[in-house]
């Protein structure tokens, strides 16, 4: 038993070493990746649940490294945040997503574009100006842009309130992402001009496994509606979940049941196929 314990210990050290090596590699490669154009955006549709009609898309970042292969955002976003690289990367995402929105418009496809924004970006003093600049560069009305922020972004609630007010003032919509996983209270959210709440996929996946969760989801929908937020459920993977959400009055949804995130061309095909029927 003793020997086994020792092996486990060595295994543990190795695991940590590997993790460290992987992290260092990613950090080094990451810094080059932006210039080498290794990032692309995929788009996942948001549908109106009752009709299944696509009403917009969310831009999701993808990093495909030539040797390492695809690196998941949950692995590289934290690195980008720690190194501050999230600011130039996030700026690129916004620029590219709005370029795509305009390109689709020119092709006769009008889509609202949702873009994820991390805390560092949001707090950056030139963020609002950058958003304005990107909209005007693409000659886009602000009504096509939704910024998704998590509750953790709003740690400094006073500062966040100012930025959200400014976005509201220029006509850009704001969604609270991963709603229910953070600590913000609805009484705080209610004071801010927020347009959408996105019910986190961890709740949606548990609707039928946990009676508490189904009550929580119902309550979130009801409260959100009373406070005049648009409600978007994420991570819908099957029809039962969709039915439950519709029955309980959720407006919009996203998830593999409708479509995974897709490259721009495939997304365009999907939208066109829907328009033609
Ligand atoms: P998120 O914003 O909550 O995005 C939803 C995630 O759920 C995406 O993972 C999406 O691919 C995945 N998803 C969609 N439908 C389903 C489903 O039916 N089931 C399950 N299990 N998952 C589903 P992804 O693309 O790996 O992104 C993970 C997270 O990385 C995002 O979570 C977001 O927080 C972050 N992220 C992605 N792109 C960006 C970006 O451009 N900027 C920033 N700051 N963060 C980003
Ligand atoms: Ca999101
Ligand atoms: Ca989310
Ligand atoms: Ca998330």
PDB file of C-alpha atoms and ligand atoms in Angstrom:
ATOM      1  CA  UNK A   1       0.000   0.000   0.000  1.00  0.00           C
ATOM      2  CA  UNK A   2       2.907   2.258   0.779  1.00  0.00           C
ATOM      3  CA  UNK A   3       4.470   1.813  -2.621  1.00  0.00           C
ATOM      4  CA  UNK A   4       1.187   2.511  -4.295  1.00  0.00           C
ATOM      5  CA  UNK A   5       0.883   5.722  -2.339  1.00  0.00           C
ATOM      6  CA  UNK A   6       4.295   6.793  -3.531  1.00  0.00           C
ATOM      7  CA  UNK A   7       3.435   6.077  -7.149  1.00  0.00           C
ATOM      8  CA  UNK A   8       0.294   8.087  -6.823  1.00  0.00           C
ATOM      9  CA  UNK A   9       2.345  10.920  -5.480  1.00  0.00           C
ATOM     10  CA  UNK A  10       4.710  10.775  -8.429  1.00  0.00           C
ATOM     11  CA  UNK A  11       1.773  10.617 -10.754  1.00  0.00           C
ATOM     12  CA  UNK A  12       0.435  13.719  -9.080  1.00  0.00           C
ATOM     13  CA  UNK A  13       3.713  15.581  -9.622  1.00  0.00           C
ATOM     14  CA  UNK A  14       3.759  14.523 -13.250  1.00  0.00           C
ATOM     15  CA  UNK A  15       0.225  15.694 -13.774  1.00  0.00           C
ATOM     16  CA  UNK A  16       1.092  19.091 -12.357  1.00  0.00           C
ATOM     17  CA  UNK A  17       4.242  19.293 -14.434  1.00  0.00           C
ATOM     18  CA  UNK A  18       2.315  18.430 -17.559  1.00  0.00           C
ATOM     19  CA  UNK A  19      -0.259  21.008 -16.764  1.00  0.00           C
ATOM     20  CA  UNK A  20       2.427  23.622 -16.281  1.00  0.00           C
ATOM     21  CA  UNK A  21       4.175  22.692 -19.509  1.00  0.00           C
ATOM     22  CA  UNK A  22       0.894  22.788 -21.388  1.00  0.00           C
ATOM     23  CA  UNK A  23       0.071  26.175 -19.897  1.00  0.00           C
ATOM     24  CA  UNK A  24       3.464  27.637 -20.780  1.00  0.00           C
ATOM     25  CA  UNK A  25       3.224  26.277 -24.306  1.00  0.00           C
ATOM     26  CA  UNK A  26      -0.242  27.699 -24.748  1.00  0.00           C
ATOM     27  CA  UNK A  27       0.789  31.074 -23.381  1.00  0.00           C
ATOM     28  CA  UNK A  28       3.768  31.265 -25.745  1.00  0.00           C
ATOM     29  CA  UNK A  29       1.808  30.091 -28.776  1.00  0.00           C
ATOM     30  CA  UNK A  30      -1.128  32.282 -27.884  1.00  0.00           C
ATOM     31  CA  UNK A  31       0.917  35.444 -28.210  1.00  0.00           C
ATOM     32  CA  UNK A  32       1.795  34.540 -31.785  1.00  0.00           C
ATOM     33  CA  UNK A  33      -1.612  33.221 -32.728  1.00  0.00           C
ATOM     34  CA  UNK A  34      -3.365  36.553 -33.154  1.00  0.00           C
ATOM     35  CA  UNK A  35      -0.842  37.733 -35.745  1.00  0.00           C
ATOM     36  CA  UNK A  36      -0.820  34.354 -37.425  1.00  0.00           C
ATOM     37  CA  UNK A  37      -4.589  34.487 -37.831  1.00  0.00           C
ATOM     38  CA  UNK A  38      -5.163  31.194 -36.078  1.00  0.00           C
ATOM     39  CA  UNK A  39      -8.388  32.407 -34.497  1.00  0.00           C
ATOM     40  CA  UNK A  40     -11.738  32.177 -36.179  1.00  0.00           C
ATOM     41  CA  UNK A  41     -15.297  32.788 -35.099  1.00  0.00           C
ATOM     42  CA  UNK A  42     -18.071  30.236 -35.132  1.00  0.00           C
ATOM     43  CA  UNK A  43     -21.691  31.238 -34.844  1.00  0.00           C
ATOM     44  CA  UNK A  44     -24.471  29.560 -32.925  1.00  0.00           C
ATOM     45  CA  UNK A  45     -28.078  30.493 -33.727  1.00  0.00           C
ATOM     46  CA  UNK A  46     -30.486  31.873 -31.164  1.00  0.00           C
ATOM     47  CA  UNK A  47     -34.045  30.844 -31.916  1.00  0.00           C
ATOM     48  CA  UNK A  48     -37.462  32.003 -30.874  1.00  0.00           C
ATOM     49  CA  UNK A  49     -38.541  28.884 -28.964  1.00  0.00           C
ATOM     50  CA  UNK A  50     -42.194  28.880 -30.029  1.00  0.00           C
ATOM     51  CA  UNK A  51     -41.455  28.993 -33.736  1.00  0.00           C
ATOM     52  CA  UNK A  52     -37.864  27.783 -34.041  1.00  0.00           C
ATOM     53  CA  UNK A  53     -37.111  30.861 -36.154  1.00  0.00           C
ATOM     54  CA  UNK A  54     -33.497  32.060 -35.994  1.00  0.00           C
ATOM     55  CA  UNK A  55     -33.431  35.586 -34.595  1.00  0.00           C
ATOM     56  CA  UNK A  56     -29.716  36.063 -34.125  1.00  0.00           C
ATOM     57  CA  UNK A  57     -26.366  34.410 -33.544  1.00  0.00           C
ATOM     58  CA  UNK A  58     -23.685  34.322 -30.863  1.00  0.00           C
ATOM     59  CA  UNK A  59     -20.056  34.602 -31.942  1.00  0.00           C
ATOM     60  CA  UNK A  60     -17.849  31.964 -30.296  1.00  0.00           C
ATOM     61  CA  UNK A  61     -14.103  32.066 -30.581  1.00  0.00           C
ATOM     62  CA  UNK A  62     -12.141  29.102 -31.950  1.00  0.00           C
ATOM     63  CA  UNK A  63      -8.383  28.598 -31.876  1.00  0.00           C
ATOM     64  CA  UNK A  64      -7.007  25.978 -34.205  1.00  0.00           C
ATOM     65  CA  UNK A  65      -3.268  25.627 -33.632  1.00  0.00           C
ATOM     66  CA  UNK A  66      -1.351  23.950 -36.502  1.00  0.00           C
ATOM     67  CA  UNK A  67       0.342  21.418 -34.182  1.00  0.00           C
ATOM     68  CA  UNK A  68      -1.661  21.432 -30.974  1.00  0.00           C
ATOM     69  CA  UNK A  69      -4.970  21.193 -32.807  1.00  0.00           C
ATOM     70  CA  UNK A  70      -8.132  22.897 -31.606  1.00  0.00           C
ATOM     71  CA  UNK A  71      -7.683  24.463 -28.161  1.00  0.00           C
ATOM     72  CA  UNK A  72     -11.009  24.925 -26.325  1.00  0.00           C
ATOM     73  CA  UNK A  73     -11.959  28.454 -25.191  1.00  0.00           C
ATOM     74  CA  UNK A  74     -12.362  27.263 -21.636  1.00  0.00           C
ATOM     75  CA  UNK A  75      -8.625  26.549 -21.714  1.00  0.00           C
ATOM     76  CA  UNK A  76      -7.292  29.619 -23.524  1.00  0.00           C
ATOM     77  CA  UNK A  77      -9.701  32.364 -22.386  1.00  0.00           C
ATOM     78  CA  UNK A  78      -8.398  32.208 -18.791  1.00  0.00           C
ATOM     79  CA  UNK A  79      -4.820  32.486 -20.106  1.00  0.00           C
ATOM     80  CA  UNK A  80      -5.846  35.411 -22.287  1.00  0.00           C
ATOM     81  CA  UNK A  81      -7.385  37.072 -19.264  1.00  0.00           C
ATOM     82  CA  UNK A  82      -4.364  36.542 -17.023  1.00  0.00           C
ATOM     83  CA  UNK A  83      -1.932  37.855 -19.616  1.00  0.00           C
ATOM     84  CA  UNK A  84      -4.088  40.806 -20.638  1.00  0.00           C
ATOM     85  CA  UNK A  85      -4.169  39.448 -24.197  1.00  0.00           C
ATOM     86  CA  UNK A  86      -7.954  39.258 -23.906  1.00  0.00           C
ATOM     87  CA  UNK A  87      -8.140  42.970 -24.724  1.00  0.00           C
ATOM     88  CA  UNK A  88      -6.584  42.794 -28.225  1.00  0.00           C
ATOM     89  CA  UNK A  89      -8.199  39.390 -28.789  1.00  0.00           C
ATOM     90  CA  UNK A  90     -11.605  40.627 -27.660  1.00  0.00           C
ATOM     91  CA  UNK A  91     -11.221  43.676 -29.885  1.00  0.00           C
ATOM     92  CA  UNK A  92     -10.503  41.384 -32.802  1.00  0.00           C
ATOM     93  CA  UNK A  93     -13.623  39.334 -31.992  1.00  0.00           C
ATOM     94  CA  UNK A  94     -15.831  42.424 -31.990  1.00  0.00           C
ATOM     95  CA  UNK A  95     -14.303  43.711 -35.204  1.00  0.00           C
ATOM     96  CA  UNK A  96     -14.662  40.367 -36.997  1.00  0.00           C
ATOM     97  CA  UNK A  97     -18.194  39.705 -35.703  1.00  0.00           C
ATOM     98  CA  UNK A  98     -19.399  43.117 -36.904  1.00  0.00           C
ATOM     99  CA  UNK A  99     -17.674  42.691 -40.257  1.00  0.00           C
ATOM    100  CA  UNK A 100     -19.575  39.401 -40.635  1.00  0.00           C
ATOM    101  CA  UNK A 101     -22.856  40.998 -39.559  1.00  0.00           C
ATOM    102  CA  UNK A 102     -22.444  43.625 -42.276  1.00  0.00           C
ATOM    103  CA  UNK A 103     -21.434  41.047 -44.877  1.00  0.00           C
ATOM    104  CA  UNK A 104     -24.576  39.050 -44.099  1.00  0.00           C
ATOM    105  CA  UNK A 105     -26.700  42.170 -44.348  1.00  0.00           C
ATOM    106  CA  UNK A 106     -25.312  42.862 -47.778  1.00  0.00           C
ATOM    107  CA  UNK A 107     -26.292  39.304 -48.706  1.00  0.00           C
ATOM    108  CA  UNK A 108     -29.845  39.956 -47.481  1.00  0.00           C
ATOM    109  CA  UNK A 109     -29.491  38.304 -44.068  1.00  0.00           C
ATOM    110  CA  UNK A 110     -30.338  40.494 -41.097  1.00  0.00           C
ATOM    111  CA  UNK A 111     -29.033  39.013 -37.865  1.00  0.00           C
ATOM    112  CA  UNK A 112     -28.473  40.340 -34.389  1.00  0.00           C
ATOM    113  CA  UNK A 113     -24.921  39.547 -33.358  1.00  0.00           C
ATOM    114  CA  UNK A 114     -24.087  38.639 -29.745  1.00  0.00           C
ATOM    115  CA  UNK A 115     -20.468  39.013 -28.655  1.00  0.00           C
ATOM    116  CA  UNK A 116     -18.936  37.812 -25.375  1.00  0.00           C
ATOM    117  CA  UNK A 117     -17.065  40.462 -23.418  1.00  0.00           C
ATOM    118  CA  UNK A 118     -14.719  39.691 -20.546  1.00  0.00           C
ATOM    119  CA  UNK A 119     -14.145  41.815 -17.450  1.00  0.00           C
ATOM    120  CA  UNK A 120     -10.834  43.353 -18.556  1.00  0.00           C
ATOM    121  CA  UNK A 121     -12.306  44.488 -21.845  1.00  0.00           C
ATOM    122  CA  UNK A 122     -15.415  45.832 -20.231  1.00  0.00           C
ATOM    123  CA  UNK A 123     -13.404  47.825 -17.691  1.00  0.00           C
ATOM    124  CA  UNK A 124     -11.029  49.201 -20.299  1.00  0.00           C
ATOM    125  CA  UNK A 125     -11.459  52.962 -20.476  1.00  0.00           C
ATOM    126  CA  UNK A 126     -11.622  52.982 -24.273  1.00  0.00           C
ATOM    127  CA  UNK A 127     -14.164  50.160 -24.567  1.00  0.00           C
ATOM    128  CA  UNK A 128     -17.195  52.337 -25.344  1.00  0.00           C
ATOM    129  CA  UNK A 129     -15.276  54.321 -27.958  1.00  0.00           C
ATOM    130  CA  UNK A 130     -14.062  51.110 -29.546  1.00  0.00           C
ATOM    131  CA  UNK A 131     -17.613  49.743 -29.773  1.00  0.00           C
ATOM    132  CA  UNK A 132     -18.793  53.002 -31.365  1.00  0.00           C
ATOM    133  CA  UNK A 133     -15.879  53.016 -33.777  1.00  0.00           C
ATOM    134  CA  UNK A 134     -16.495  49.435 -34.908  1.00  0.00           C
ATOM    135  CA  UNK A 135     -20.197  50.126 -35.474  1.00  0.00           C
ATOM    136  CA  UNK A 136     -19.507  53.231 -37.504  1.00  0.00           C
ATOM    137  CA  UNK A 137     -16.663  51.620 -39.479  1.00  0.00           C
ATOM    138  CA  UNK A 138     -19.119  48.959 -40.599  1.00  0.00           C
ATOM    139  CA  UNK A 139     -22.000  51.424 -40.993  1.00  0.00           C
ATOM    140  CA  UNK A 140     -24.066  49.256 -38.673  1.00  0.00           C
ATOM    141  CA  UNK A 141     -26.981  50.312 -36.529  1.00  0.00           C
ATOM    142  CA  UNK A 142     -26.260  49.565 -32.839  1.00  0.00           C
ATOM    143  CA  UNK A 143     -29.503  47.613 -32.652  1.00  0.00           C
ATOM    144  CA  UNK A 144     -27.722  44.676 -34.284  1.00  0.00           C
ATOM    145  CA  UNK A 145     -25.245  44.277 -31.447  1.00  0.00           C
ATOM    146  CA  UNK A 146     -25.737  42.476 -28.138  1.00  0.00           C
ATOM    147  CA  UNK A 147     -22.886  42.300 -25.647  1.00  0.00           C
ATOM    148  CA  UNK A 148     -22.875  39.290 -23.329  1.00  0.00           C
ATOM    149  CA  UNK A 149     -21.297  39.848 -19.950  1.00  0.00           C
ATOM    150  CA  UNK A 150     -21.224  37.541 -16.948  1.00  0.00           C
ATOM    151  CA  UNK A 151     -22.254  38.518 -13.468  1.00  0.00           C
ATOM    152  CA  UNK A 152     -18.602  38.353 -12.401  1.00  0.00           C
ATOM    153  CA  UNK A 153     -17.869  41.218 -14.792  1.00  0.00           C
ATOM    154  CA  UNK A 154     -20.042  43.367 -12.604  1.00  0.00           C
ATOM    155  CA  UNK A 155     -18.004  43.100  -9.442  1.00  0.00           C
ATOM    156  CA  UNK A 156     -17.606  46.825  -9.274  1.00  0.00           C
ATOM    157  CA  UNK A 157     -21.282  47.485  -9.622  1.00  0.00           C
ATOM    158  CA  UNK A 158     -21.068  51.266  -9.729  1.00  0.00           C
ATOM    159  CA  UNK A 159     -18.512  51.281 -12.529  1.00  0.00           C
ATOM    160  CA  UNK A 160     -20.388  48.576 -14.445  1.00  0.00           C
ATOM    161  CA  UNK A 161     -23.600  50.519 -14.131  1.00  0.00           C
ATOM    162  CA  UNK A 162     -21.966  53.521 -15.810  1.00  0.00           C
ATOM    163  CA  UNK A 163     -20.728  51.438 -18.735  1.00  0.00           C
ATOM    164  CA  UNK A 164     -24.031  49.618 -19.160  1.00  0.00           C
ATOM    165  CA  UNK A 165     -25.850  52.963 -19.099  1.00  0.00           C
ATOM    166  CA  UNK A 166     -23.532  54.260 -21.804  1.00  0.00           C
ATOM    167  CA  UNK A 167     -24.102  51.186 -23.970  1.00  0.00           C
ATOM    168  CA  UNK A 168     -27.815  51.567 -23.477  1.00  0.00           C
ATOM    169  CA  UNK A 169     -27.499  55.209 -24.451  1.00  0.00           C
ATOM    170  CA  UNK A 170     -25.806  54.387 -27.756  1.00  0.00           C
ATOM    171  CA  UNK A 171     -28.405  51.686 -28.438  1.00  0.00           C
ATOM    172  CA  UNK A 172     -26.345  48.517 -27.869  1.00  0.00           C
ATOM    173  CA  UNK A 173     -28.121  45.756 -25.943  1.00  0.00           C
ATOM    174  CA  UNK A 174     -26.666  43.895 -22.984  1.00  0.00           C
ATOM    175  CA  UNK A 175     -27.254  40.291 -21.913  1.00  0.00           C
ATOM    176  CA  UNK A 176     -26.266  38.750 -18.594  1.00  0.00           C
ATOM    177  CA  UNK A 177     -24.548  35.477 -19.478  1.00  0.00           C
ATOM    178  CA  UNK A 178     -24.494  32.324 -17.325  1.00  0.00           C
ATOM    179  CA  UNK A 179     -27.264  33.813 -15.239  1.00  0.00           C
ATOM    180  CA  UNK A 180     -27.738  32.066 -11.905  1.00  0.00           C
ATOM    181  CA  UNK A 181     -24.123  30.971 -11.481  1.00  0.00           C
ATOM    182  CA  UNK A 182     -22.870  34.259 -10.002  1.00  0.00           C
ATOM    183  CA  UNK A 183     -23.873  36.319  -7.050  1.00  0.00           C
ATOM    184  CA  UNK A 184     -25.715  39.289  -8.474  1.00  0.00           C
ATOM    185  CA  UNK A 185     -29.196  39.772  -7.141  1.00  0.00           C
ATOM    186  CA  UNK A 186     -32.137  40.616  -9.287  1.00  0.00           C
ATOM    187  CA  UNK A 187     -32.623  43.788  -7.281  1.00  0.00           C
ATOM    188  CA  UNK A 188     -29.233  44.983  -8.557  1.00  0.00           C
ATOM    189  CA  UNK A 189     -29.844  43.847 -12.122  1.00  0.00           C
ATOM    190  CA  UNK A 190     -33.210  45.532 -12.100  1.00  0.00           C
ATOM    191  CA  UNK A 191     -31.560  48.916 -11.617  1.00  0.00           C
ATOM    192  CA  UNK A 192     -29.489  48.493 -14.775  1.00  0.00           C
ATOM    193  CA  UNK A 193     -30.735  48.820 -18.354  1.00  0.00           C
ATOM    194  CA  UNK A 194     -30.184  45.146 -19.172  1.00  0.00           C
ATOM    195  CA  UNK A 195     -32.078  43.558 -22.038  1.00  0.00           C
ATOM    196  CA  UNK A 196     -31.599  39.806 -21.688  1.00  0.00           C
ATOM    197  CA  UNK A 197     -30.871  37.146 -19.107  1.00  0.00           C
ATOM    198  CA  UNK A 198     -29.259  33.953 -20.357  1.00  0.00           C
ATOM    199  CA  UNK A 199     -30.185  31.018 -18.156  1.00  0.00           C
ATOM    200  CA  UNK A 200     -27.017  28.994 -17.740  1.00  0.00           C
ATOM    201  CA  UNK A 201     -26.821  25.603 -19.407  1.00  0.00           C
ATOM    202  CA  UNK A 202     -26.042  23.904 -16.094  1.00  0.00           C
ATOM    203  CA  UNK A 203     -29.681  24.594 -15.087  1.00  0.00           C
ATOM    204  CA  UNK A 204     -31.140  23.534 -18.409  1.00  0.00           C
ATOM    205  CA  UNK A 205     -29.301  20.207 -18.363  1.00  0.00           C
ATOM    206  CA  UNK A 206     -30.663  19.422 -14.889  1.00  0.00           C
ATOM    207  CA  UNK A 207     -34.331  20.307 -15.478  1.00  0.00           C
ATOM    208  CA  UNK A 208     -35.483  16.678 -15.424  1.00  0.00           C
ATOM    209  CA  UNK A 209     -32.807  15.310 -13.093  1.00  0.00           C
ATOM    210  CA  UNK A 210     -33.453  17.554 -10.177  1.00  0.00           C
ATOM    211  CA  UNK A 211     -36.802  18.895  -9.018  1.00  0.00           C
ATOM    212  CA  UNK A 212     -35.127  21.852  -7.312  1.00  0.00           C
ATOM    213  CA  UNK A 213     -33.561  22.836 -10.597  1.00  0.00           C
ATOM    214  CA  UNK A 214     -36.830  22.768 -12.485  1.00  0.00           C
ATOM    215  CA  UNK A 215     -38.343  25.047  -9.825  1.00  0.00           C
ATOM    216  CA  UNK A 216     -35.355  27.367 -10.049  1.00  0.00           C
ATOM    217  CA  UNK A 217     -35.680  27.588 -13.830  1.00  0.00           C
ATOM    218  CA  UNK A 218     -39.404  28.324 -13.559  1.00  0.00           C
ATOM    219  CA  UNK A 219     -38.724  31.002 -10.968  1.00  0.00           C
ATOM    220  CA  UNK A 220     -35.955  32.609 -13.029  1.00  0.00           C
ATOM    221  CA  UNK A 221     -38.255  32.809 -16.039  1.00  0.00           C
ATOM    222  CA  UNK A 222     -41.084  34.272 -14.020  1.00  0.00           C
ATOM    223  CA  UNK A 223     -38.940  36.856 -12.262  1.00  0.00           C
ATOM    224  CA  UNK A 224     -37.120  37.770 -15.455  1.00  0.00           C
ATOM    225  CA  UNK A 225     -40.411  38.319 -17.231  1.00  0.00           C
ATOM    226  CA  UNK A 226     -41.816  40.433 -14.407  1.00  0.00           C
ATOM    227  CA  UNK A 227     -38.730  42.607 -14.603  1.00  0.00           C
ATOM    228  CA  UNK A 228     -39.075  42.897 -18.387  1.00  0.00           C
ATOM    229  CA  UNK A 229     -35.922  41.018 -19.377  1.00  0.00           C
ATOM    230  CA  UNK A 230     -35.844  38.910 -22.500  1.00  0.00           C
ATOM    231  CA  UNK A 231     -35.078  35.320 -21.453  1.00  0.00           C
ATOM    232  CA  UNK A 232     -32.677  33.107 -23.341  1.00  0.00           C
ATOM    233  CA  UNK A 233     -32.054  29.522 -22.249  1.00  0.00           C
ATOM    234  CA  UNK A 234     -28.694  28.074 -23.278  1.00  0.00           C
ATOM    235  CA  UNK A 235     -27.525  24.504 -23.733  1.00  0.00           C
ATOM    236  CA  UNK A 236     -30.855  23.065 -24.952  1.00  0.00           C
ATOM    237  CA  UNK A 237     -30.018  19.556 -26.112  1.00  0.00           C
ATOM    238  CA  UNK A 238     -33.389  17.871 -26.574  1.00  0.00           C
ATOM    239  CA  UNK A 239     -37.037  18.433 -27.325  1.00  0.00           C
ATOM    240  CA  UNK A 240     -38.197  17.750 -23.757  1.00  0.00           C
ATOM    241  CA  UNK A 241     -36.067  20.591 -22.449  1.00  0.00           C
ATOM    242  CA  UNK A 242     -37.336  22.874 -25.213  1.00  0.00           C
ATOM    243  CA  UNK A 243     -40.961  21.949 -24.409  1.00  0.00           C
ATOM    244  CA  UNK A 244     -40.469  22.621 -20.711  1.00  0.00           C
ATOM    245  CA  UNK A 245     -38.981  26.031 -21.451  1.00  0.00           C
ATOM    246  CA  UNK A 246     -41.745  26.965 -23.890  1.00  0.00           C
ATOM    247  CA  UNK A 247     -44.420  25.801 -21.451  1.00  0.00           C
ATOM    248  CA  UNK A 248     -42.929  27.995 -18.766  1.00  0.00           C
ATOM    249  CA  UNK A 249     -42.762  31.055 -20.966  1.00  0.00           C
ATOM    250  CA  UNK A 250     -39.094  31.307 -21.916  1.00  0.00           C
ATOM    251  CA  UNK A 251     -38.760  33.355 -25.101  1.00  0.00           C
ATOM    252  CA  UNK A 252     -35.525  32.331 -26.744  1.00  0.00           C
ATOM    253  CA  UNK A 253     -33.078  29.453 -26.763  1.00  0.00           C
ATOM    254  CA  UNK A 254     -29.763  28.135 -27.952  1.00  0.00           C
ATOM    255  CA  UNK A 255     -28.262  24.682 -27.978  1.00  0.00           C
ATOM    256  CA  UNK A 256     -27.206  21.590 -29.899  1.00  0.00           C
ATOM    257  CA  UNK A 257     -30.901  20.667 -30.295  1.00  0.00           C
ATOM    258  CA  UNK A 258     -31.144  23.561 -32.755  1.00  0.00           C
ATOM    259  CA  UNK A 259     -27.569  23.782 -33.975  1.00  0.00           C
ATOM    260  CA  UNK A 260     -23.984  23.633 -32.720  1.00  0.00           C
ATOM    261  CA  UNK A 261     -21.768  26.675 -33.316  1.00  0.00           C
ATOM    262  CA  UNK A 262     -20.896  26.717 -37.041  1.00  0.00           C
ATOM    263  CA  UNK A 263     -18.377  28.425 -39.329  1.00  0.00           C
ATOM    264  CA  UNK A 264     -19.830  31.507 -41.066  1.00  0.00           C
ATOM    265  CA  UNK A 265     -20.518  29.787 -44.408  1.00  0.00           C
ATOM    266  CA  UNK A 266     -22.415  26.910 -42.779  1.00  0.00           C
ATOM    267  CA  UNK A 267     -24.345  29.320 -40.609  1.00  0.00           C
ATOM    268  CA  UNK A 268     -25.305  31.223 -43.716  1.00  0.00           C
ATOM    269  CA  UNK A 269     -26.569  28.032 -45.375  1.00  0.00           C
ATOM    270  CA  UNK A 270     -28.663  27.226 -42.316  1.00  0.00           C
ATOM    271  CA  UNK A 271     -30.250  30.677 -42.293  1.00  0.00           C
ATOM    272  CA  UNK A 272     -30.924  30.592 -46.020  1.00  0.00           C
ATOM    273  CA  UNK A 273     -32.542  27.161 -45.779  1.00  0.00           C
ATOM    274  CA  UNK A 274     -34.863  28.555 -43.125  1.00  0.00           C
ATOM    275  CA  UNK A 275     -35.677  31.663 -45.141  1.00  0.00           C
ATOM    276  CA  UNK A 276     -36.643  29.592 -48.143  1.00  0.00           C
ATOM    277  CA  UNK A 277     -39.278  27.524 -46.318  1.00  0.00           C
TER     278      UNK A 277
HETATM  279  P1  LIG B   1     -20.687  30.826 -23.139  1.00  0.00           P
HETATM  280  O1  LIG B   1     -20.641  32.248 -23.570  1.00  0.00           O
HETATM  281  O2  LIG B   1     -21.607  30.483 -22.020  1.00  0.00           O
HETATM  282  O3  LIG B   1     -21.020  29.998 -24.456  1.00  0.00           O
HETATM  283  C1  LIG B   1     -21.804  28.834 -24.482  1.00  0.00           C
HETATM  284  C2  LIG B   1     -20.952  27.594 -24.595  1.00  0.00           C
HETATM  285  O4  LIG B   1     -21.816  26.441 -24.609  1.00  0.00           O
HETATM  286  C3  LIG B   1     -20.152  27.492 -25.872  1.00  0.00           C
HETATM  287  O5  LIG B   1     -18.954  26.800 -25.549  1.00  0.00           O
HETATM  288  C4  LIG B   1     -21.035  26.624 -26.768  1.00  0.00           C
HETATM  289  O6  LIG B   1     -20.316  25.960 -27.780  1.00  0.00           O
HETATM  290  C5  LIG B   1     -21.558  25.665 -25.749  1.00  0.00           C
HETATM  291  N1  LIG B   1     -22.842  25.071 -26.144  1.00  0.00           N
HETATM  292  C6  LIG B   1     -23.748  25.519 -27.045  1.00  0.00           C
HETATM  293  N2  LIG B   1     -24.825  24.705 -27.097  1.00  0.00           N
HETATM  294  C7  LIG B   1     -24.605  23.724 -26.211  1.00  0.00           C
HETATM  295  C8  LIG B   1     -25.370  22.567 -25.805  1.00  0.00           C
HETATM  296  O7  LIG B   1     -26.465  22.296 -26.271  1.00  0.00           O
HETATM  297  N3  LIG B   1     -24.789  21.785 -24.834  1.00  0.00           N
HETATM  298  C9  LIG B   1     -23.584  22.059 -24.283  1.00  0.00           C
HETATM  299  N4  LIG B   1     -23.130  21.227 -23.365  1.00  0.00           N
HETATM  300  N5  LIG B   1     -22.849  23.118 -24.653  1.00  0.00           N
HETATM  301  C10 LIG B   1     -23.357  23.953 -25.593  1.00  0.00           C
HETATM  302  P2  LIG B   1     -17.548  27.282 -26.117  1.00  0.00           P
HETATM  303  O8  LIG B   1     -17.706  27.762 -27.521  1.00  0.00           O
HETATM  304  O9  LIG B   1     -16.587  26.187 -25.827  1.00  0.00           O
HETATM  305  O10 LIG B   1     -17.209  28.538 -25.228  1.00  0.00           O
HETATM  306  C11 LIG B   1     -17.014  28.415 -23.854  1.00  0.00           C
HETATM  307  C12 LIG B   1     -16.945  29.750 -23.180  1.00  0.00           C
HETATM  308  O11 LIG B   1     -15.781  30.475 -23.622  1.00  0.00           O
HETATM  309  C13 LIG B   1     -18.115  30.669 -23.500  1.00  0.00           C
HETATM  310  O12 LIG B   1     -19.226  30.313 -22.701  1.00  0.00           O
HETATM  311  C14 LIG B   1     -17.521  32.007 -23.152  1.00  0.00           C
HETATM  312  O13 LIG B   1     -17.575  32.227 -21.769  1.00  0.00           O
HETATM  313  C15 LIG B   1     -16.077  31.833 -23.569  1.00  0.00           C
HETATM  314  N6  LIG B   1     -15.894  32.451 -24.893  1.00  0.00           N
HETATM  315  C16 LIG B   1     -16.078  31.946 -26.129  1.00  0.00           C
HETATM  316  N7  LIG B   1     -15.809  32.863 -27.083  1.00  0.00           N
HETATM  317  C17 LIG B   1     -15.462  33.993 -26.433  1.00  0.00           C
HETATM  318  C18 LIG B   1     -15.062  35.319 -26.849  1.00  0.00           C
HETATM  319  O14 LIG B   1     -15.029  35.673 -28.041  1.00  0.00           O
HETATM  320  N8  LIG B   1     -14.739  36.213 -25.862  1.00  0.00           N
HETATM  321  C19 LIG B   1     -14.810  35.887 -24.543  1.00  0.00           C
HETATM  322  N9  LIG B   1     -14.491  36.818 -23.632  1.00  0.00           N
HETATM  323  N10 LIG B   1     -15.198  34.664 -24.112  1.00  0.00           N
HETATM  324  C20 LIG B   1     -15.512  33.730 -25.042  1.00  0.00           C
HETATM  325 CA1  LIG B   2     -22.096  33.772 -24.087  1.00  0.00          CA
HETATM  326 CA1  LIG B   3     -23.380  31.117 -21.092  1.00  0.00          CA
HETATM  327 CA1  LIG B   4     -20.371  29.902 -19.848  1.00  0.00          CA
END
